[in-house]
mmCIF file of C-alpha atoms and ligand atoms in Angstrom:
data_model
loop_
_atom_site.group_PDB
_atom_site.id
_atom_site.type_symbol
_atom_site.label_atom_id
_atom_site.label_comp_id
_atom_site.label_asym_id
_atom_site.label_seq_id
_atom_site.Cartn_x
_atom_site.Cartn_y
_atom_site.Cartn_z
ATOM 1 C CA UNK A 1 46.233 77.395 45.356
ATOM 2 C CA UNK A 2 45.123 77.916 41.732
ATOM 3 C CA UNK A 3 45.010 74.867 39.479
ATOM 4 C CA UNK A 4 48.046 76.075 37.518
ATOM 5 C CA UNK A 5 50.245 76.746 40.579
ATOM 6 C CA UNK A 6 53.115 74.337 41.175
ATOM 7 C CA UNK A 7 52.803 72.379 44.393
ATOM 8 C CA UNK A 8 56.373 72.367 45.792
ATOM 9 C CA UNK A 9 55.734 69.148 47.717
ATOM 10 C CA UNK A 10 54.559 67.327 44.585
ATOM 11 C CA UNK A 11 57.761 68.429 42.820
ATOM 12 C CA UNK A 12 59.953 67.298 45.686
ATOM 13 C CA UNK A 13 58.137 63.952 45.713
ATOM 14 C CA UNK A 14 58.551 63.545 41.953
ATOM 15 C CA UNK A 15 62.258 64.271 42.212
ATOM 16 C CA UNK A 16 62.539 61.943 45.198
ATOM 17 C CA UNK A 17 60.794 59.136 43.357
ATOM 18 C CA UNK A 18 62.981 59.600 40.293
ATOM 19 C CA UNK A 19 66.116 59.464 42.465
ATOM 20 C CA UNK A 20 64.777 56.395 44.321
ATOM 21 C CA UNK A 21 63.919 54.597 41.074
ATOM 22 C CA UNK A 22 67.375 55.381 39.682
ATOM 23 C CA UNK A 23 69.114 53.989 42.797
ATOM 24 C CA UNK A 24 67.060 50.780 42.665
ATOM 25 C CA UNK A 25 67.623 50.402 38.901
ATOM 26 C CA UNK A 26 71.385 50.765 39.441
ATOM 27 C CA UNK A 27 71.228 48.222 42.271
ATOM 28 C CA UNK A 28 72.358 50.906 44.701
ATOM 29 C CA UNK A 29 71.416 51.489 48.315
ATOM 30 C CA UNK A 30 68.850 53.623 50.024
ATOM 31 C CA UNK A 31 69.977 55.380 53.202
ATOM 32 C CA UNK A 32 67.595 56.492 55.984
ATOM 33 C CA UNK A 33 67.479 60.138 54.913
ATOM 34 C CA UNK A 34 66.834 59.372 51.244
ATOM 35 C CA UNK A 35 63.338 59.812 49.862
ATOM 36 C CA UNK A 36 61.485 56.503 49.672
ATOM 37 C CA UNK A 37 57.921 55.524 48.758
ATOM 38 C CA UNK A 38 55.624 55.014 51.744
ATOM 39 C CA UNK A 39 54.980 51.405 50.743
ATOM 40 C CA UNK A 40 58.719 50.656 50.598
ATOM 41 C CA UNK A 41 59.096 52.067 54.116
ATOM 42 C CA UNK A 42 56.071 50.081 55.361
ATOM 43 C CA UNK A 43 57.290 46.836 53.806
ATOM 44 C CA UNK A 44 60.687 47.250 55.401
ATOM 45 C CA UNK A 45 59.280 48.102 58.815
ATOM 46 C CA UNK A 46 57.091 44.990 58.544
ATOM 47 C CA UNK A 47 59.883 42.643 57.491
ATOM 48 C CA UNK A 48 62.677 44.060 59.661
ATOM 49 C CA UNK A 49 60.545 44.244 62.801
ATOM 50 C CA UNK A 50 59.226 40.696 62.240
ATOM 51 C CA UNK A 51 62.815 39.609 61.773
ATOM 52 C CA UNK A 52 63.841 41.333 65.034
ATOM 53 C CA UNK A 53 60.945 39.690 66.898
ATOM 54 C CA UNK A 54 61.995 36.299 65.511
ATOM 55 C CA UNK A 55 65.492 36.715 66.890
ATOM 56 C CA UNK A 56 64.179 37.685 70.320
ATOM 57 C CA UNK A 57 61.495 34.984 70.540
ATOM 58 C CA UNK A 58 63.972 32.534 68.994
ATOM 59 C CA UNK A 59 66.071 32.764 72.148
ATOM 60 C CA UNK A 60 63.464 30.863 74.130
ATOM 61 C CA UNK A 61 63.440 27.348 72.632
ATOM 62 C CA UNK A 62 67.208 27.044 73.024
ATOM 63 C CA UNK A 63 67.437 28.856 76.358
ATOM 64 C CA UNK A 64 65.155 26.083 77.582
ATOM 65 C CA UNK A 65 68.210 23.771 77.439
ATOM 66 C CA UNK A 66 70.910 26.023 78.926
ATOM 67 C CA UNK A 67 70.464 24.632 82.428
ATOM 68 C CA UNK A 68 70.390 21.057 81.104
ATOM 69 C CA UNK A 69 73.222 21.162 78.561
ATOM 70 C CA UNK A 70 75.219 17.931 78.841
ATOM 71 C CA UNK A 71 78.599 19.538 79.656
ATOM 72 C CA UNK A 72 80.116 22.826 80.752
ATOM 73 C CA UNK A 73 81.509 23.359 77.254
ATOM 74 C CA UNK A 74 78.093 22.807 75.605
ATOM 75 C CA UNK A 75 76.508 25.127 78.147
ATOM 76 C CA UNK A 76 79.022 27.922 77.497
ATOM 77 C CA UNK A 77 78.567 27.610 73.722
ATOM 78 C CA UNK A 78 74.776 27.597 73.993
ATOM 79 C CA UNK A 79 74.744 30.632 76.272
ATOM 80 C CA UNK A 80 76.922 32.524 73.790
ATOM 81 C CA UNK A 81 74.624 31.540 70.925
ATOM 82 C CA UNK A 82 71.473 32.644 72.713
ATOM 83 C CA UNK A 83 73.143 35.961 73.595
ATOM 84 C CA UNK A 84 74.083 36.391 69.925
ATOM 85 C CA UNK A 85 70.392 36.094 69.026
ATOM 86 C CA UNK A 86 69.592 38.906 71.471
ATOM 87 C CA UNK A 87 72.246 41.009 69.742
ATOM 88 C CA UNK A 88 70.705 40.253 66.329
ATOM 89 C CA UNK A 89 67.326 41.407 67.610
ATOM 90 C CA UNK A 90 68.880 44.661 68.798
ATOM 91 C CA UNK A 91 70.654 45.403 65.487
ATOM 92 C CA UNK A 92 67.387 44.766 63.694
ATOM 93 C CA UNK A 93 65.233 46.910 65.983
ATOM 94 C CA UNK A 94 67.798 49.679 65.437
ATOM 95 C CA UNK A 95 67.573 49.223 61.658
ATOM 96 C CA UNK A 96 63.757 49.451 61.867
ATOM 97 C CA UNK A 97 64.048 52.599 63.999
ATOM 98 C CA UNK A 98 65.962 54.314 61.176
ATOM 99 C CA UNK A 99 62.733 53.945 59.161
ATOM 100 C CA UNK A 100 60.754 55.856 61.764
ATOM 101 C CA UNK A 101 59.285 52.949 63.743
ATOM 102 C CA UNK A 102 59.554 53.440 67.492
ATOM 103 C CA UNK A 103 61.049 50.648 69.583
ATOM 104 C CA UNK A 104 58.159 50.900 72.034
ATOM 105 C CA UNK A 105 55.526 50.444 69.336
ATOM 106 C CA UNK A 106 57.333 47.414 67.901
ATOM 107 C CA UNK A 107 57.762 45.756 71.293
ATOM 108 C CA UNK A 108 54.162 46.516 72.211
ATOM 109 C CA UNK A 109 52.906 44.915 68.980
ATOM 110 C CA UNK A 110 54.914 41.797 69.812
ATOM 111 C CA UNK A 111 53.806 41.384 73.394
ATOM 112 C CA UNK A 112 50.190 42.109 72.527
ATOM 113 C CA UNK A 113 50.315 39.275 69.996
ATOM 114 C CA UNK A 114 49.705 41.629 67.042
ATOM 115 C CA UNK A 115 53.079 41.159 65.332
ATOM 116 C CA UNK A 116 54.306 38.118 63.451
ATOM 117 C CA UNK A 117 57.570 36.308 64.137
ATOM 118 C CA UNK A 118 59.020 33.198 62.545
ATOM 119 C CA UNK A 119 56.701 30.187 62.674
ATOM 120 C CA UNK A 120 59.561 27.870 63.657
ATOM 121 C CA UNK A 121 59.842 29.211 67.189
ATOM 122 C CA UNK A 122 56.369 28.011 68.065
ATOM 123 C CA UNK A 123 57.537 24.412 68.142
ATOM 124 C CA UNK A 124 58.816 22.898 71.390
ATOM 125 C CA UNK A 125 62.367 21.770 72.189
ATOM 126 C CA UNK A 126 61.715 18.414 73.813
ATOM 127 C CA UNK A 127 65.204 16.972 74.173
ATOM 128 C CA UNK A 128 68.876 17.988 73.966
ATOM 129 C CA UNK A 129 69.286 16.944 70.313
ATOM 130 C CA UNK A 130 66.714 19.615 69.400
ATOM 131 C CA UNK A 131 69.421 22.194 70.118
ATOM 132 C CA UNK A 132 71.545 20.502 67.441
ATOM 133 C CA UNK A 133 68.618 20.333 65.006
ATOM 134 C CA UNK A 134 67.848 24.027 65.540
ATOM 135 C CA UNK A 135 71.469 24.996 64.899
ATOM 136 C CA UNK A 136 71.781 22.845 61.792
ATOM 137 C CA UNK A 137 68.327 23.273 60.245
ATOM 138 C CA UNK A 138 66.915 26.513 61.662
ATOM 139 C CA UNK A 139 70.121 28.546 61.593
ATOM 140 C CA UNK A 140 70.937 26.837 58.283
ATOM 141 C CA UNK A 141 67.630 28.023 56.801
ATOM 142 C CA UNK A 142 68.182 31.445 58.334
ATOM 143 C CA UNK A 143 71.584 31.796 56.625
ATOM 144 C CA UNK A 144 70.180 30.680 53.274
ATOM 145 C CA UNK A 145 67.546 33.396 53.594
ATOM 146 C CA UNK A 146 69.778 36.053 55.116
ATOM 147 C CA UNK A 147 72.931 35.966 52.974
ATOM 148 C CA UNK A 148 70.991 37.524 50.041
ATOM 149 C CA UNK A 149 69.535 40.056 52.497
ATOM 150 C CA UNK A 150 73.087 41.404 53.019
ATOM 151 C CA UNK A 151 72.487 42.987 49.591
ATOM 152 C CA UNK A 152 69.054 44.361 50.505
ATOM 153 C CA UNK A 153 68.523 47.783 48.955
ATOM 154 C CA UNK A 154 67.875 49.367 52.351
ATOM 155 C CA UNK A 155 71.412 49.942 53.578
ATOM 156 C CA UNK A 156 70.977 49.685 57.383
ATOM 157 C CA UNK A 157 69.191 46.331 56.962
ATOM 158 C CA UNK A 158 71.907 44.991 54.666
ATOM 159 C CA UNK A 159 74.649 46.154 57.023
ATOM 160 C CA UNK A 160 72.965 44.496 60.010
ATOM 161 C CA UNK A 161 72.656 41.283 58.011
ATOM 162 C CA UNK A 162 76.392 41.069 57.314
ATOM 163 C CA UNK A 163 77.171 40.786 60.987
ATOM 164 C CA UNK A 164 74.198 38.532 61.710
ATOM 165 C CA UNK A 165 75.244 36.102 58.966
ATOM 166 C CA UNK A 166 78.775 35.756 60.323
ATOM 167 C CA UNK A 167 77.361 34.703 63.672
ATOM 168 C CA UNK A 168 74.665 32.466 62.159
ATOM 169 C CA UNK A 169 77.298 30.563 60.294
ATOM 170 C CA UNK A 170 79.010 29.697 63.594
ATOM 171 C CA UNK A 171 75.604 28.743 64.989
ATOM 172 C CA UNK A 172 74.912 26.367 62.163
ATOM 173 C CA UNK A 173 78.255 24.638 62.620
ATOM 174 C CA UNK A 174 77.743 24.191 66.349
ATOM 175 C CA UNK A 175 74.343 22.602 65.656
ATOM 176 C CA UNK A 176 75.814 20.308 63.039
ATOM 177 C CA UNK A 177 78.595 19.330 65.440
ATOM 178 C CA UNK A 178 76.107 18.494 68.218
ATOM 179 C CA UNK A 179 74.206 16.213 65.829
ATOM 180 C CA UNK A 180 77.422 14.658 64.519
ATOM 181 C CA UNK A 181 78.554 13.803 68.061
ATOM 182 C CA UNK A 182 75.180 12.275 68.873
ATOM 183 C CA UNK A 183 74.990 10.404 65.561
ATOM 184 C CA UNK A 184 78.388 8.868 66.305
ATOM 185 C CA UNK A 185 77.462 8.120 69.917
ATOM 186 C CA UNK A 186 75.414 5.313 71.426
ATOM 187 C CA UNK A 187 72.387 3.922 69.543
ATOM 188 C CA UNK A 188 70.142 5.876 71.926
ATOM 189 C CA UNK A 189 72.003 9.122 71.172
ATOM 190 C CA UNK A 190 71.783 8.496 67.436
ATOM 191 C CA UNK A 191 68.053 7.808 67.744
ATOM 192 C CA UNK A 192 67.663 11.081 69.670
ATOM 193 C CA UNK A 193 69.426 12.995 66.882
ATOM 194 C CA UNK A 194 67.260 11.333 64.224
ATOM 195 C CA UNK A 195 64.069 12.077 66.136
ATOM 196 C CA UNK A 196 65.008 15.761 66.401
ATOM 197 C CA UNK A 197 65.747 15.988 62.656
ATOM 198 C CA UNK A 198 62.433 14.236 61.919
ATOM 199 C CA UNK A 199 60.512 16.831 63.923
ATOM 200 C CA UNK A 200 62.318 19.969 62.715
ATOM 201 C CA UNK A 201 62.629 19.138 58.994
ATOM 202 C CA UNK A 202 59.193 20.270 57.730
ATOM 203 C CA UNK A 203 58.879 23.311 60.037
ATOM 204 C CA UNK A 204 62.382 24.418 58.900
ATOM 205 C CA UNK A 205 61.319 24.171 55.238
ATOM 206 C CA UNK A 206 58.275 26.305 56.041
ATOM 207 C CA UNK A 207 60.483 29.081 57.478
ATOM 208 C CA UNK A 208 60.985 30.348 53.909
ATOM 209 C CA UNK A 209 57.337 31.350 53.801
ATOM 210 C CA UNK A 210 54.378 30.249 51.683
ATOM 211 C CA UNK A 211 54.852 28.925 48.137
ATOM 212 C CA UNK A 212 55.530 31.632 45.547
ATOM 213 C CA UNK A 213 51.994 31.554 44.157
ATOM 214 C CA UNK A 214 50.669 32.245 47.670
ATOM 215 C CA UNK A 215 53.242 34.869 48.705
ATOM 216 C CA UNK A 216 51.563 38.279 48.380
ATOM 217 C CA UNK A 217 54.677 40.324 49.205
ATOM 218 C CA UNK A 218 57.435 38.627 47.216
ATOM 219 C CA UNK A 219 57.037 40.201 43.775
ATOM 220 C CA UNK A 220 57.127 43.789 45.008
ATOM 221 C CA UNK A 221 59.898 43.066 47.534
ATOM 222 C CA UNK A 222 61.998 41.549 44.771
ATOM 223 C CA UNK A 223 61.361 44.510 42.477
ATOM 224 C CA UNK A 224 62.603 46.763 45.245
ATOM 225 C CA UNK A 225 65.674 44.543 45.773
ATOM 226 C CA UNK A 226 64.742 43.843 49.366
ATOM 227 C CA UNK A 227 64.317 40.139 48.689
ATOM 228 C CA UNK A 228 66.650 38.773 46.021
ATOM 229 C CA UNK A 229 65.132 35.315 45.653
ATOM 230 C CA UNK A 230 61.635 33.961 45.986
ATOM 231 C CA UNK A 231 60.518 31.803 48.920
ATOM 232 C CA UNK A 232 60.493 28.636 46.774
ATOM 233 C CA UNK A 233 63.918 29.363 45.260
ATOM 234 C CA UNK A 234 65.485 29.651 48.689
ATOM 235 C CA UNK A 235 63.655 26.540 49.909
ATOM 236 C CA UNK A 236 65.064 24.651 46.911
ATOM 237 C CA UNK A 237 68.614 25.726 47.706
ATOM 238 C CA UNK A 238 68.189 24.781 51.328
ATOM 239 C CA UNK A 239 66.825 21.303 50.589
ATOM 240 C CA UNK A 240 69.710 20.706 48.192
ATOM 241 C CA UNK A 241 72.214 21.704 50.854
ATOM 242 C CA UNK A 242 70.821 19.584 53.672
ATOM 243 C CA UNK A 243 70.261 16.567 51.398
ATOM 244 C CA UNK A 244 74.071 16.387 51.094
ATOM 245 C CA UNK A 245 74.952 17.331 54.657
ATOM 246 C CA UNK A 246 72.646 14.708 56.175
ATOM 247 C CA UNK A 247 74.795 12.006 54.564
ATOM 248 C CA UNK A 248 77.824 13.230 56.517
ATOM 249 C CA UNK A 249 75.765 13.025 59.694
ATOM 250 C CA UNK A 250 74.805 9.448 58.906
ATOM 251 C CA UNK A 251 71.161 10.380 59.486
ATOM 252 C CA UNK A 252 68.198 10.609 57.101
ATOM 253 C CA UNK A 253 65.679 13.287 56.211
ATOM 254 C CA UNK A 254 62.069 12.287 56.913
ATOM 255 C CA UNK A 255 61.193 12.680 53.252
ATOM 256 C CA UNK A 256 61.215 9.452 51.239
ATOM 257 C CA UNK A 257 60.041 11.394 48.171
ATOM 258 C CA UNK A 258 63.050 13.713 48.198
ATOM 259 C CA UNK A 259 64.975 13.605 44.902
ATOM 260 C CA UNK A 260 66.591 15.916 42.387
ATOM 261 C CA UNK A 261 64.612 15.981 39.180
ATOM 262 C CA UNK A 262 67.038 16.335 36.255
ATOM 263 C CA UNK A 263 64.332 17.503 33.836
ATOM 264 C CA UNK A 264 63.092 20.435 35.881
ATOM 265 C CA UNK A 265 66.447 20.851 37.695
ATOM 266 C CA UNK A 266 64.445 21.015 40.891
ATOM 267 C CA UNK A 267 64.361 19.171 44.168
ATOM 268 C CA UNK A 268 61.083 17.358 44.624
ATOM 269 C CA UNK A 269 60.239 17.254 48.309
ATOM 270 C CA UNK A 270 57.191 16.159 50.203
ATOM 271 C CA UNK A 271 54.106 18.341 50.308
ATOM 272 C CA UNK A 272 54.318 20.733 53.249
ATOM 273 C CA UNK A 273 51.342 21.245 55.522
ATOM 274 C CA UNK A 274 50.382 24.848 54.731
ATOM 275 C CA UNK A 275 47.243 24.603 56.832
ATOM 276 C CA UNK A 276 49.426 23.913 59.854
ATOM 277 C CA UNK A 277 51.708 26.813 58.836
ATOM 278 C CA UNK A 278 48.809 29.282 58.639
ATOM 279 C CA UNK A 279 47.528 28.049 61.967
ATOM 280 C CA UNK A 280 50.929 28.594 63.583
ATOM 281 C CA UNK A 281 51.356 32.117 62.213
ATOM 282 C CA UNK A 282 47.840 33.008 63.338
ATOM 283 C CA UNK A 283 48.934 32.235 66.906
ATOM 284 C CA UNK A 284 47.663 28.677 67.312
ATOM 285 C CA UNK A 285 50.935 26.749 67.207
ATOM 286 C CA UNK A 286 51.987 24.425 70.025
ATOM 287 C CA UNK A 287 54.000 27.121 71.845
ATOM 288 C CA UNK A 288 52.676 30.545 70.692
ATOM 289 C CA UNK A 289 50.922 31.343 73.974
ATOM 290 C CA UNK A 290 53.882 30.218 76.078
ATOM 291 C CA UNK A 291 56.394 32.224 73.983
ATOM 292 C CA UNK A 292 54.375 35.429 74.288
ATOM 293 C CA UNK A 293 53.713 34.917 77.978
ATOM 294 C CA UNK A 294 57.438 34.499 78.632
ATOM 295 C CA UNK A 295 58.244 37.596 76.537
ATOM 296 C CA UNK A 296 55.669 39.633 78.484
ATOM 297 C CA UNK A 297 57.162 38.515 81.798
ATOM 298 C CA UNK A 298 60.683 39.386 80.626
ATOM 299 C CA UNK A 299 59.452 42.796 79.454
ATOM 300 C CA UNK A 300 57.856 43.497 82.827
ATOM 301 C CA UNK A 301 60.920 42.245 84.701
ATOM 302 C CA UNK A 302 63.071 44.601 82.642
ATOM 303 C CA UNK A 303 60.961 47.710 83.349
ATOM 304 C CA UNK A 304 63.379 48.967 86.007
ATOM 305 C CA UNK A 305 66.289 48.824 83.535
ATOM 306 C CA UNK A 306 64.368 50.916 80.993
ATOM 307 C CA UNK A 307 63.323 53.398 83.688
ATOM 308 C CA UNK A 308 66.881 53.718 85.026
ATOM 309 C CA UNK A 309 68.289 54.195 81.507
ATOM 310 C CA UNK A 310 65.657 56.841 80.692
ATOM 311 C CA UNK A 311 66.301 58.674 83.983
ATOM 312 C CA UNK A 312 70.061 58.652 83.321
ATOM 313 C CA UNK A 313 69.559 59.949 79.763
ATOM 314 C CA UNK A 314 67.267 62.740 81.041
ATOM 315 C CA UNK A 315 69.833 63.704 83.692
ATOM 316 C CA UNK A 316 72.642 63.816 81.131
ATOM 317 C CA UNK A 317 70.578 65.884 78.733
ATOM 318 C CA UNK A 318 69.744 68.389 81.540
ATOM 319 C CA UNK A 319 73.467 68.629 82.370
ATOM 320 C CA UNK A 320 74.287 69.323 78.728
ATOM 321 C CA UNK A 321 71.631 72.058 78.576
ATOM 322 C CA UNK A 322 73.098 73.694 81.708
ATOM 323 C CA UNK A 323 76.599 73.660 80.168
ATOM 324 C CA UNK A 324 75.367 75.072 76.795
HETATM 325 N N1 BYC B 401 56.768 32.692 59.910
HETATM 326 O O1 BYC B 401 54.320 37.277 51.223
HETATM 327 P P1 BYC B 401 55.191 36.470 52.122
HETATM 328 C C1 BYC B 401 66.685 33.189 63.243
HETATM 329 C C2 BYC B 401 54.188 35.732 56.727
HETATM 330 S S1 BYC B 401 65.338 34.230 63.068
HETATM 331 C C3 BYC B 401 55.840 33.631 60.204
HETATM 332 O O2 BYC B 401 56.036 35.436 51.502
HETATM 333 P P2 BYC B 401 57.511 38.048 52.846
HETATM 334 C C4 BYC B 401 67.022 32.612 64.528
HETATM 335 C C5 BYC B 401 54.700 37.041 56.163
HETATM 336 O O3 BYC B 401 55.243 37.851 57.187
HETATM 337 C C6 BYC B 401 65.085 34.242 61.328
HETATM 338 N N2 BYC B 401 55.247 34.391 59.260
HETATM 339 O O4 BYC B 401 56.046 37.464 53.047
HETATM 340 C C7 BYC B 401 66.721 33.256 65.687
HETATM 341 C C8 BYC B 401 53.447 37.604 55.535
HETATM 342 O O5 BYC B 401 52.598 38.154 56.523
HETATM 343 P P3 BYC B 401 52.299 39.754 56.638
HETATM 344 C C9 BYC B 401 63.873 34.940 60.875
HETATM 345 C C10 BYC B 401 55.639 34.193 57.985
HETATM 346 O O6 BYC B 401 57.751 39.026 53.934
HETATM 347 C C11 BYC B 401 66.984 32.644 66.928
HETATM 348 C C12 BYC B 401 52.724 36.355 55.028
HETATM 349 O O7 BYC B 401 53.232 35.271 55.785
HETATM 350 N N3 BYC B 401 64.159 35.342 59.519
HETATM 351 O O8 BYC B 401 67.296 32.957 62.275
HETATM 352 O O9 BYC B 401 57.724 38.501 51.440
HETATM 353 C C13 BYC B 401 67.555 31.367 66.969
HETATM 354 C C14 BYC B 401 52.936 36.110 53.546
HETATM 355 O O10 BYC B 401 54.309 35.778 53.259
HETATM 356 C C15 BYC B 401 56.611 33.241 57.623
HETATM 357 C C16 BYC B 401 63.599 36.398 58.934
HETATM 358 O O11 BYC B 401 62.751 37.043 59.499
HETATM 359 C C17 BYC B 401 57.172 32.471 58.650
HETATM 360 N N4 BYC B 401 58.084 31.520 58.419
HETATM 361 O O12 BYC B 401 58.449 36.775 53.040
HETATM 362 C C18 BYC B 401 67.888 30.722 65.792
HETATM 363 C C19 BYC B 401 64.129 36.751 57.576
HETATM 364 N N5 BYC B 401 56.767 33.280 56.291
HETATM 365 O O13 BYC B 401 53.544 40.388 57.189
HETATM 366 C C20 BYC B 401 67.653 31.334 64.559
HETATM 367 C C21 BYC B 401 63.578 38.032 57.022
HETATM 368 C C22 BYC B 401 55.929 34.200 55.821
HETATM 369 O O14 BYC B 401 52.021 40.235 55.231
HETATM 370 N N6 BYC B 401 62.272 37.871 56.476
HETATM 371 N N7 BYC B 401 55.241 34.740 56.830
HETATM 372 O O15 BYC B 401 51.144 39.854 57.588
HETATM 373 C C23 BYC B 401 62.033 37.404 55.216
HETATM 374 O O16 BYC B 401 62.930 37.047 54.479
HETATM 375 C C24 BYC B 401 60.608 37.384 54.749
HETATM 376 O O17 BYC B 401 59.859 38.250 55.562
HETATM 377 C C25 BYC B 401 59.977 35.959 54.744
HETATM 378 C C26 BYC B 401 58.507 36.100 54.281
HETATM 379 C C27 BYC B 401 60.721 35.078 53.761
HETATM 380 C C28 BYC B 401 59.970 35.339 56.138
#
């Protein structure tokens, strides 16, 4: 091609970028077939697949208590909640697939320990009240983070989030209600609830990710309207919310320094252990190895389902070809 010839691909890309920029500037939505910059696609595949993995791995700490739930009613509710998390994972894998990521490659990255998932699920659930603390604090943090994601510029992600958030809000209430029952129970039950809150408080605050000045992805993700608020902003909102709710529970947060500073209009909370956080996301948390081992086993156990589904799909497609 001579140097003066017009490269049709370059023109299409320029037009695509202009259309993309205009949609983002107007706070509109990008659909799967729209042109998008490679880095936007990559960022979304990263975040959405990590989010899907978190939902799937997040089933384990609570499933640990299904067989030991204290009543039939609690057991039924917990089973429904854990199944909801599986559903969230599936919506999210589907959303990531619309960006061109294959389900197999995402699952492989998870079971090979190459993909990240939320730090929180690498902590153990040691006693029944942990199920309440997860519902209240972990699902509570998840909602705080995910409600703004309903407006994410990538439409399939935003649409998945709407449904996820409705279910998370039920999850948070069931967790709060478990803690409330325990807090109003015997002194031993109240102590169990307090101990669970003490253990999950800091890890729940770290779910929002590193502080803003150490968050390499936030600025660009906010410019693209994927994230709407920074990690610290969401953490602030969350702390403010639970500081009030804990009073209703009659429990305390393990943070004697926690106060609202009128001058800065910010909540001052204790320093979080970011060394521990980095260690957990690198795979060295208390339960990382166990979570991945369990996921690998489940994947292997489910091989026959995948094979049967693939064989059925192949048979149907052959039938359709014969008819056509
Ligand atoms: N854990 O630049 P940053 C649930 C990573 S499941 C692990 O701030 P970004 C539930 C981050 O990926 C809810 N890794 O990143 C399920 C990045 O690493 P890479 C899960 C974390 O993406 C079952 C690096 O640190 N929610 O609710 O702008 C039962 C630098 O961070 C974490 C979501 O996934 C972490 N906590 O912001 C019950 C929400 N934080 O990828 C409940 C969707 C950061 O560059 N995700 N990292 O190697 C998001 O909103 C964002 O991805 C984050 C991080 C706020 C998490």
